């Protein structure tokens, strides 16, 4: 049987997802050769002054607020940023990896997140930023749960596709619970994910992509006697593959 104490911090874990889903922001600095390195160093050193100087006023306040939250919950978080090539004029891409740990009620919660940050350069400033290819997990099972996430990176508009979260080890007498639901940008803090018993050894869902191109985001939970895993995955909805 699973331990109900594992569910005490579900609200805390879900709250952390929002840190890594900031769809629009603008950095007020040209992309010099050392910009990526300076940005990475500023995040690793919790340098809010760098953020204040390099983000527009409204965006600066929002990013400082979100950054302060993640540093408060994951003070040892490490950021790694790599510049990627883009074939689109005036577009740039940063690949960002974030890792961190947090002790809650004696258990170590491990954060791992990977995403690409795409933006345009307008008049020497970074504009129209958007996060794509996001995959974030927060888990407290000490990696004892053998789990596979089979979620596509992109799908065609209006098409059906599968989301499979698979526990690879046979369950035998183990009882697990879990749930998954689409992330709603305007009601993230109000929505809840209600756990249900999972008899099939994971989450298996068929769904349909929206009719218009964009990004669809899914958030979910797996609760197991060994611990709990929460996850967020973005899917690019495109009109051609």
Short mmCIF file of C-alpha atoms in Angstrom, two decimals:
data_model
loop_
_atom_site.label_atom_id
_atom_site.label_comp_id
_atom_site.label_asym_id
_atom_site.label_seq_id
_atom_site.Cartn_x
_atom_site.Cartn_y
_atom_site.Cartn_z
CA UNK A 1 0.00 0.00 0.00
CA UNK A 2 1.18 3.53 -0.63
CA UNK A 3 1.79 5.91 2.24
CA UNK A 4 -0.71 8.78 2.36
CA UNK A 5 1.98 11.00 3.86
CA UNK A 6 3.53 11.10 0.40
CA UNK A 7 0.66 13.33 -0.74
CA UNK A 8 1.13 16.09 1.82
CA UNK A 9 3.31 18.17 -0.45
CA UNK A 10 1.46 17.76 -3.73
CA UNK A 11 0.53 21.44 -3.68
CA UNK A 12 4.16 22.38 -3.13
CA UNK A 13 5.34 20.19 -5.99
CA UNK A 14 2.75 21.44 -8.46
CA UNK A 15 3.50 25.02 -7.47
CA UNK A 16 7.11 24.53 -8.61
CA UNK A 17 6.09 23.76 -12.18
CA UNK A 18 5.18 27.38 -12.88
CA UNK A 19 8.80 28.47 -12.40
CA UNK A 20 9.82 26.84 -15.65
CA UNK A 21 6.83 27.91 -17.73
CA UNK A 22 7.34 31.62 -18.41
CA UNK A 23 6.17 31.89 -22.01
CA UNK A 24 6.94 35.54 -22.77
CA UNK A 25 9.89 37.65 -21.63
CA UNK A 26 12.25 40.17 -23.19
CA UNK A 27 15.95 40.68 -22.39
CA UNK A 28 17.21 44.21 -22.99
CA UNK A 29 20.69 43.38 -24.22
CA UNK A 30 22.23 42.50 -27.57
CA UNK A 31 23.56 38.98 -27.92
CA UNK A 32 27.28 39.46 -27.48
CA UNK A 33 29.65 36.50 -27.54
CA UNK A 34 29.74 36.28 -23.75
CA UNK A 35 26.02 36.90 -23.17
CA UNK A 36 25.16 33.22 -22.69
CA UNK A 37 27.99 32.76 -20.20
CA UNK A 38 27.05 35.93 -18.29
CA UNK A 39 23.40 34.88 -18.12
CA UNK A 40 24.34 31.42 -16.89
CA UNK A 41 26.67 32.88 -14.23
CA UNK A 42 24.03 35.34 -13.07
CA UNK A 43 21.45 32.59 -12.57
CA UNK A 44 23.91 30.33 -10.76
CA UNK A 45 25.02 33.22 -8.52
CA UNK A 46 21.47 34.49 -7.86
CA UNK A 47 22.43 37.83 -9.38
CA UNK A 48 19.13 39.71 -9.50
CA UNK A 49 20.92 42.93 -10.41
CA UNK A 50 21.92 41.36 -13.73
CA UNK A 51 18.27 40.48 -14.36
CA UNK A 52 17.13 44.00 -13.46
CA UNK A 53 19.60 45.49 -15.92
CA UNK A 54 18.92 43.08 -18.77
CA UNK A 55 15.15 42.68 -18.75
CA UNK A 56 12.49 45.27 -19.58
CA UNK A 57 10.79 46.88 -16.60
CA UNK A 58 7.57 44.82 -16.55
CA UNK A 59 9.29 41.60 -17.53
CA UNK A 60 12.10 42.30 -15.06
CA UNK A 61 9.69 42.45 -12.15
CA UNK A 62 7.96 39.23 -13.19
CA UNK A 63 11.20 37.31 -13.75
CA UNK A 64 12.73 38.55 -10.49
CA UNK A 65 9.64 37.33 -8.66
CA UNK A 66 9.70 33.89 -10.30
CA UNK A 67 13.46 33.54 -9.97
CA UNK A 68 13.30 34.47 -6.26
CA UNK A 69 10.73 31.70 -5.72
CA UNK A 70 12.77 28.96 -7.32
CA UNK A 71 15.93 30.08 -5.50
CA UNK A 72 14.00 30.06 -2.24
CA UNK A 73 12.79 26.49 -2.81
CA UNK A 74 15.92 25.23 -4.58
CA UNK A 75 18.77 27.41 -3.27
CA UNK A 76 21.41 25.10 -4.75
CA UNK A 77 19.86 24.99 -8.23
CA UNK A 78 22.33 24.84 -11.11
CA UNK A 79 21.71 26.36 -14.53
CA UNK A 80 23.46 25.35 -17.74
CA UNK A 81 22.83 27.38 -20.91
CA UNK A 82 23.93 26.55 -24.44
CA UNK A 83 23.42 28.66 -27.55
CA UNK A 84 21.89 26.73 -30.46
CA UNK A 85 21.93 27.60 -34.13
CA UNK A 86 18.75 28.78 -35.83
CA UNK A 87 18.01 28.89 -39.56
CA UNK A 88 15.48 31.69 -39.10
CA UNK A 89 16.82 35.28 -39.48
CA UNK A 90 16.84 37.33 -36.25
CA UNK A 91 15.87 34.29 -34.18
CA UNK A 92 18.06 32.83 -31.45
CA UNK A 93 17.70 29.72 -29.29
CA UNK A 94 19.05 28.96 -25.84
CA UNK A 95 18.97 25.40 -24.50
CA UNK A 96 18.56 25.56 -20.73
CA UNK A 97 19.02 22.81 -18.15
CA UNK A 98 18.12 23.30 -14.49
CA UNK A 99 18.77 20.93 -11.59
CA UNK A 100 18.27 21.28 -7.86
CA UNK A 101 17.37 19.59 -4.58
CA UNK A 102 14.97 20.40 -1.76
CA UNK A 103 14.40 18.57 1.53
CA UNK A 104 10.73 18.38 2.54
CA UNK A 105 9.68 16.41 5.62
CA UNK A 106 13.00 14.58 5.58
CA UNK A 107 12.75 13.51 1.93
CA UNK A 108 14.98 14.87 -0.84
CA UNK A 109 13.03 16.23 -3.78
CA UNK A 110 15.11 16.41 -6.97
CA UNK A 111 14.28 18.90 -9.71
CA UNK A 112 15.37 18.28 -13.31
CA UNK A 113 14.22 20.51 -16.16
CA UNK A 114 15.21 20.91 -19.80
CA UNK A 115 13.75 23.41 -22.24
CA UNK A 116 14.57 25.60 -25.24
CA UNK A 117 14.09 29.36 -25.11
CA UNK A 118 13.36 30.89 -28.52
CA UNK A 119 13.31 34.64 -29.11
CA UNK A 120 13.68 37.32 -31.76
CA UNK A 121 16.18 40.14 -31.82
CA UNK A 122 14.48 43.48 -32.52
CA UNK A 123 16.50 46.72 -32.46
CA UNK A 124 19.27 44.95 -30.57
CA UNK A 125 16.92 43.61 -27.90
CA UNK A 126 15.58 40.13 -27.22
CA UNK A 127 11.84 40.03 -27.79
CA UNK A 128 8.90 37.63 -28.19
CA UNK A 129 10.45 34.88 -26.11
CA UNK A 130 8.76 31.50 -25.84
CA UNK A 131 9.64 28.22 -24.10
CA UNK A 132 9.47 25.00 -26.13
CA UNK A 133 10.43 21.35 -25.62
CA UNK A 134 9.92 21.62 -21.87
CA UNK A 135 10.26 18.50 -19.74
CA UNK A 136 10.38 18.89 -15.97
CA UNK A 137 10.32 16.28 -13.23
CA UNK A 138 10.37 16.61 -9.45
CA UNK A 139 10.81 13.31 -7.64
CA UNK A 140 11.54 12.10 -4.10
CA UNK A 141 12.00 8.38 -4.79
CA UNK A 142 15.82 8.42 -4.92
CA UNK A 143 15.38 7.12 -8.50
CA UNK A 144 14.09 3.80 -7.19
CA UNK A 145 11.06 3.91 -9.48
CA UNK A 146 11.88 2.59 -12.96
CA UNK A 147 9.68 4.82 -15.10
CA UNK A 148 9.49 5.75 -18.78
CA UNK A 149 7.82 8.85 -20.22
CA UNK A 150 6.55 8.30 -23.74
CA UNK A 151 5.15 11.70 -24.70
CA UNK A 152 5.69 13.10 -28.21
CA UNK A 153 7.63 16.32 -28.72
CA UNK A 154 5.34 17.48 -31.50
CA UNK A 155 2.12 16.39 -33.19
CA UNK A 156 -0.07 17.57 -36.04
CA UNK A 157 -3.00 19.88 -35.40
CA UNK A 158 -6.20 17.98 -34.79
CA UNK A 159 -4.50 14.57 -34.69
CA UNK A 160 -4.89 11.88 -32.06
CA UNK A 161 -1.83 10.92 -30.04
CA UNK A 162 -0.88 8.78 -27.04
CA UNK A 163 0.59 9.77 -23.69
CA UNK A 164 2.13 6.80 -21.85
CA UNK A 165 3.79 6.99 -18.43
CA UNK A 166 5.03 3.45 -17.83
CA UNK A 167 6.33 1.79 -14.68
CA UNK A 168 8.72 -0.78 -16.11
CA UNK A 169 8.95 -3.03 -13.05
CA UNK A 170 5.96 -5.39 -12.49
CA UNK A 171 3.69 -4.04 -9.78
CA UNK A 172 2.79 -7.38 -8.14
CA UNK A 173 1.05 -6.36 -4.89
CA UNK A 174 2.06 -2.70 -5.11
CA UNK A 175 -0.73 -0.12 -5.38
CA UNK A 176 -0.01 3.18 -7.11
CA UNK A 177 -2.03 6.30 -7.80
CA UNK A 178 -1.70 9.06 -10.34
CA UNK A 179 -3.31 11.50 -12.72
CA UNK A 180 -2.57 13.76 -15.66
CA UNK A 181 -4.33 16.82 -17.04
CA UNK A 182 -3.67 19.67 -19.47
CA UNK A 183 -2.05 22.77 -18.02
CA UNK A 184 -4.27 25.86 -18.25
CA UNK A 185 -2.21 29.04 -18.29
CA UNK A 186 -4.83 31.36 -16.84
CA UNK A 187 -5.94 29.09 -14.00
CA UNK A 188 -2.79 27.23 -12.99
CA UNK A 189 -2.95 27.98 -9.28
CA UNK A 190 -6.66 27.19 -9.03
CA UNK A 191 -6.67 23.85 -10.82
CA UNK A 192 -6.12 20.59 -8.97
CA UNK A 193 -4.97 17.17 -10.08
CA UNK A 194 -7.05 14.51 -8.36
CA UNK A 195 -5.24 11.23 -7.80
CA UNK A 196 -6.87 7.95 -8.79
CA UNK A 197 -5.73 4.34 -8.29
CA UNK A 198 -3.81 3.02 -11.31
CA UNK A 199 -4.33 -0.66 -11.92
CA UNK A 200 -2.46 -0.86 -15.22
CA UNK A 201 1.04 0.08 -14.07
CA UNK A 202 1.09 3.64 -15.28
CA UNK A 203 -0.88 6.34 -17.06
CA UNK A 204 -2.10 5.55 -20.57
CA UNK A 205 -4.06 8.28 -22.29
CA UNK A 206 -5.18 8.97 -25.85
CA UNK A 207 -5.98 12.58 -26.61
CA UNK A 208 -6.43 14.94 -29.54
CA UNK A 209 -4.27 17.93 -30.41
CA UNK A 210 -5.85 21.39 -30.69
CA UNK A 211 -6.97 22.52 -34.15
CA UNK A 212 -4.52 25.43 -34.23
CA UNK A 213 -0.70 25.43 -34.01
CA UNK A 214 0.79 26.28 -30.63
CA UNK A 215 1.97 24.57 -27.47
CA UNK A 216 0.04 22.10 -25.32
CA UNK A 217 1.31 21.42 -21.79
CA UNK A 218 0.52 18.39 -19.63
CA UNK A 219 1.16 18.02 -15.89
CA UNK A 220 0.81 14.84 -13.87
CA UNK A 221 1.68 12.81 -10.78
CA UNK A 222 2.70 9.24 -10.05
CA UNK A 223 2.48 8.19 -6.37
CA UNK A 224 4.26 4.96 -5.41
CA UNK A 225 5.33 3.37 -2.10
CA UNK A 226 8.92 4.32 -2.98
CA UNK A 227 8.03 7.99 -3.46
CA UNK A 228 6.32 10.44 -5.75
CA UNK A 229 7.11 11.83 -9.20
CA UNK A 230 5.53 14.94 -10.68
CA UNK A 231 6.12 15.95 -14.27
CA UNK A 232 5.37 18.62 -16.84
CA UNK A 233 5.81 18.17 -20.60
CA UNK A 234 5.14 20.61 -23.44
CA UNK A 235 4.14 19.40 -26.90
CA UNK A 236 4.54 21.48 -30.04
CA UNK A 237 1.32 21.52 -32.07
CA UNK A 238 2.28 22.02 -35.73
CA UNK A 239 0.42 22.10 -39.04
CA UNK A 240 3.07 19.97 -40.76
CA UNK A 241 5.72 17.51 -39.59
#
